[in-house]
């Protein structure tokens, strides 16, 4: 910390930025590679939607009530207008100000995040490729809907953050759904069901598996979650209606001990080393 003179003469302690950012922050917020993966995902999503609207699908990409990951049935489209549904944080919006605050190792604090939602409206940026992608979808007549776990009490500020970087419109209750809109809390399936009753949802994007279904967090271990995304028929959904954006910084992906990630059978050391 550095003491700076204040107008009244007393010393004011100002934070000093860490010399280097952790690797996951460097990758997501600073690297060309991280930006390229995001742009690639948005390009793929736009191509998929363009092909999909040429022949009206019978079903949306939202799992129907009672569906399972091994038996993934989907909400029917009928004559409903098209929509694409997206998470907000690290899917369309990069929380640069908040993550700068956390880069020195500060633990996540819900009160601090709530303050960020209310006041960090301009310290954000669009995810690489997001503006191009959302503009292209709207030009095809596809309604863009945001489904985020930001708090309903901060709806106005979330709307301002999204629209401030050119990703809007975002209208609460119409094209913006938030935690607190229903009794589901941070679970998104209820909000997805509400959206799917109004629209034929032909694409969804997010950085967490729960941006596609809450079933991925229904008591599954890290290994079970990984297996679930690779098993048929869910495996065929990635890049074909469901699109994942990179986020190595926080979230449900960052779980598992050494034994979960590196089982004994795959460990290697050179001969002669203990």
C-alpha positions as a printed Julia matrix, in Angstrom:
274×3 Matrix{Float64}:
   0.0     0.0     0.0
   1.17    3.56   -0.7
   0.31    6.6     1.44
  -0.79    9.58   -0.66
  -1.41   13.14    0.57
  -5.08   14.02    0.8
  -6.56   17.5     0.24
  -6.93   17.83    4.02
  -3.33   16.93    4.68
  -3.9    13.46    6.16
  -2.34   10.46    4.5
  -4.65    8.35    2.33
  -3.66    4.75    1.77
  -4.02    3.74   -1.89
  -3.83    0.14   -3.12
  -0.84   -0.96   -5.13
  -1.54   -3.28   -8.04
   0.21   -6.65   -7.9
   3.29   -6.96  -10.09
   1.78   -9.75  -12.14
  -1.67  -11.19  -12.61
  -2.34  -14.9   -12.0
  -2.25  -17.02  -15.14
  -6.0   -17.53  -15.37
  -6.57  -13.75  -15.31
  -3.86  -13.22  -17.91
  -5.53  -15.78  -20.14
  -9.15  -14.65  -19.92
  -8.76  -10.9   -19.71
  -5.47  -10.21  -21.48
  -4.48  -12.9   -23.95
  -5.02  -13.08  -27.67
  -5.67  -16.79  -27.26
  -8.52  -16.2   -24.82
 -10.01  -13.59  -27.14
  -9.66  -15.94  -30.12
 -11.59  -18.73  -28.37
 -14.39  -16.31  -27.54
 -14.58  -14.98  -31.1
 -14.49  -18.56  -32.4
 -17.45  -19.5   -30.19
 -19.46  -16.5   -31.35
 -18.66  -17.16  -35.01
 -19.77  -20.79  -34.62
 -22.95  -19.72  -32.84
 -23.89  -17.26  -35.58
 -23.28  -19.87  -38.29
 -25.37  -22.42  -36.41
 -28.28  -20.01  -35.96
 -28.11  -18.9   -39.59
 -28.42  -22.52  -40.71
 -31.14  -23.29  -38.15
 -33.5   -20.5   -39.15
 -33.48  -21.7   -42.77
 -35.55  -24.75  -41.75
 -37.79  -24.27  -38.74
 -36.84  -26.75  -35.96
 -39.52  -28.72  -34.15
 -37.81  -28.33  -30.78
 -35.89  -25.69  -28.91
 -32.58  -26.3   -27.15
 -34.09  -25.87  -23.67
 -34.52  -29.12  -21.76
 -38.16  -29.97  -21.06
 -39.44  -30.58  -17.51
 -38.58  -34.12  -16.46
 -35.74  -34.47  -18.95
 -32.43  -35.94  -17.83
 -28.91  -35.67  -19.16
 -29.14  -39.27  -20.38
 -32.59  -38.67  -21.88
 -32.54  -35.0   -22.97
 -35.99  -34.11  -24.28
 -36.57  -30.5   -25.32
 -39.37  -27.92  -25.2
 -41.34  -27.85  -28.45
 -41.14  -24.74  -30.62
 -44.57  -24.62  -32.21
 -45.09  -21.25  -33.86
 -43.18  -19.25  -31.25
 -40.7   -16.59  -32.43
 -36.98  -17.32  -32.29
 -34.71  -16.35  -29.41
 -31.18  -17.02  -28.22
 -30.46  -17.0   -24.48
 -27.2   -15.91  -22.87
 -25.65  -15.66  -19.46
 -24.12  -12.23  -18.78
 -20.95  -12.38  -16.67
 -17.95  -13.65  -18.64
 -20.31  -14.69  -21.43
 -21.21  -11.32  -22.92
 -19.7    -9.01  -20.29
 -16.17   -9.02  -18.83
 -16.09   -7.83  -15.21
 -12.7    -6.15  -15.48
 -13.14   -3.8   -12.52
 -14.25   -6.5   -10.1
 -11.61   -9.0   -11.15
  -8.87   -6.34  -10.91
  -9.98   -5.9    -7.32
  -9.69   -9.7    -6.81
  -6.44  -10.27   -8.69
  -4.31   -9.86   -5.56
  -5.95  -12.88   -3.95
  -8.96  -11.33   -2.23
 -11.53  -14.05   -1.49
 -14.96  -13.73   -3.08
 -17.4   -11.83   -0.89
 -21.1   -11.65   -1.78
 -21.52   -8.16   -0.3
 -18.62   -6.91   -2.37
 -20.15   -8.5    -5.5
 -23.48   -6.83   -4.76
 -21.67   -3.5    -4.47
 -20.02   -4.23   -7.82
 -23.37   -4.91   -9.48
 -24.65   -1.57   -8.18
 -21.63    0.61   -8.89
 -19.33   -1.13  -11.4
 -21.47   -0.22  -14.39
 -18.74    1.34  -16.52
 -15.72   -0.75  -15.51
 -16.72   -3.57  -17.85
 -16.11   -4.59  -21.47
 -17.89   -6.73  -24.03
 -16.59  -10.27  -24.4
 -14.6   -10.5   -27.65
 -17.02  -11.39  -30.45
 -20.17  -10.77  -28.4
 -21.26   -7.52  -30.04
 -20.73   -8.93  -33.51
 -22.64  -12.06  -32.56
 -25.6   -10.37  -30.9
 -25.91   -7.83  -33.72
 -25.92  -10.67  -36.27
 -28.62  -12.59  -34.37
 -30.88   -9.57  -34.13
 -30.37   -8.88  -37.84
 -31.73  -12.39  -38.49
 -34.85  -11.63  -36.45
 -33.72  -13.61  -33.4
 -34.52  -12.0   -30.04
 -31.55  -11.86  -27.67
 -32.46  -12.73  -24.07
 -30.13  -12.46  -21.07
 -30.51  -14.9   -18.17
 -28.14  -13.99  -15.34
 -27.7   -14.6   -11.64
 -27.21  -10.91  -11.01
 -29.76   -9.75   -8.44
 -33.22   -8.54   -9.36
 -32.69   -5.56   -7.07
 -29.88   -4.39   -9.36
 -31.84   -4.76  -12.58
 -31.38   -1.12  -13.62
 -27.62   -1.25  -13.15
 -27.29   -4.58  -14.99
 -29.32   -3.15  -17.88
 -27.03   -0.09  -17.91
 -23.87   -2.24  -17.93
 -25.11   -4.39  -20.83
 -26.34   -1.46  -22.87
 -23.32    0.69  -22.01
 -21.01   -1.58  -24.03
 -23.42   -1.83  -26.95
 -24.94   -5.25  -26.22
 -28.52   -4.14  -25.56
 -31.39   -3.76  -25.5
 -31.96   -5.45  -22.14
 -35.48   -5.02  -20.72
 -36.18   -6.6   -17.36
 -38.93   -9.21  -17.61
 -38.75   -9.23  -21.4
 -35.16   -9.72  -22.53
 -33.43   -9.65  -19.12
 -34.07  -12.26  -16.41
 -32.38  -12.17  -13.02
 -32.0   -14.1    -9.77
 -35.11  -13.26   -7.76
 -37.48  -13.2   -10.71
 -38.87  -16.52   -9.46
 -38.51  -18.82   -6.45
 -35.54  -20.64   -7.98
 -32.88  -18.33   -6.57
 -29.62  -18.95   -8.4
 -31.05  -21.91  -10.33
 -31.8   -20.97  -13.92
 -34.09  -23.75  -15.14
 -37.23  -21.95  -13.98
 -36.28  -18.79  -15.84
 -35.34  -20.84  -18.89
 -38.78  -22.45  -18.79
 -40.42  -19.01  -18.67
 -38.39  -17.88  -21.68
 -39.11  -21.12  -23.58
 -42.85  -20.63  -23.11
 -42.58  -17.37  -25.04
 -39.88  -18.23  -27.57
 -38.41  -21.01  -29.67
 -34.93  -20.89  -28.16
 -32.52  -22.04  -30.86
 -29.21  -21.28  -29.14
 -27.84  -20.75  -25.64
 -24.44  -19.46  -24.53
 -22.7   -19.43  -21.18
 -19.46  -19.99  -19.28
 -20.89  -22.43  -16.69
 -22.7   -25.72  -17.29
 -25.69  -24.4   -15.34
 -26.17  -21.85  -18.11
 -27.57  -24.84  -20.02
 -29.16  -27.0   -17.31
 -29.18  -27.07  -13.51
 -28.88  -30.87  -13.8
 -25.11  -30.5   -14.19
 -24.87  -29.31  -10.58
 -27.34  -31.81   -9.14
 -24.87  -33.52   -6.8
 -22.41  -34.61   -9.48
 -18.72  -34.94   -8.66
 -16.21  -33.19  -10.94
 -15.56  -36.5   -12.69
 -19.26  -37.16  -13.18
 -19.83  -33.68  -14.58
 -16.97  -34.13  -17.04
 -18.32  -37.52  -18.09
 -21.83  -36.11  -18.48
 -20.77  -33.49  -21.04
 -18.91  -36.09  -23.09
 -21.61  -38.77  -23.08
 -24.15  -39.18  -25.87
 -26.53  -37.62  -26.6
 -25.49  -34.47  -24.68
 -22.06  -34.5   -26.37
 -23.75  -33.71  -29.68
 -25.34  -30.56  -28.25
 -22.07  -28.63  -27.83
 -21.64  -26.37  -30.84
 -25.12  -27.37  -31.97
 -27.37  -25.16  -29.88
 -25.23  -24.99  -26.74
 -22.08  -22.83  -26.87
 -19.51  -22.5   -24.07
 -17.31  -19.44  -23.49
 -13.97  -19.77  -21.65
 -13.74  -18.88  -17.95
 -10.76  -20.25  -16.0
 -11.16  -17.56  -13.3
 -14.18  -18.63  -11.22
 -17.25  -20.84  -11.16
 -18.4   -24.43  -10.88
 -15.66  -25.68  -13.21
 -12.96  -24.96  -10.62
 -13.49  -27.96   -8.37
 -11.68  -31.2    -7.68
  -8.6   -32.29   -5.75
  -5.39  -33.73   -7.12
  -6.79  -37.26   -6.99
  -9.85  -36.16   -8.98
  -7.79  -34.54  -11.71
  -4.71  -36.82  -11.73
  -5.65  -40.38  -10.74
  -2.67  -42.54   -9.73
  -2.76  -44.59  -12.95
  -1.79  -41.59  -15.1
   0.92  -40.04  -12.92
   4.46  -40.0   -14.28
   7.92  -39.36  -12.9
  11.26  -40.05  -14.6
  13.07  -43.22  -13.63
  15.17  -42.7   -10.5
  13.04  -39.86   -9.11
  10.91  -40.33   -6.03
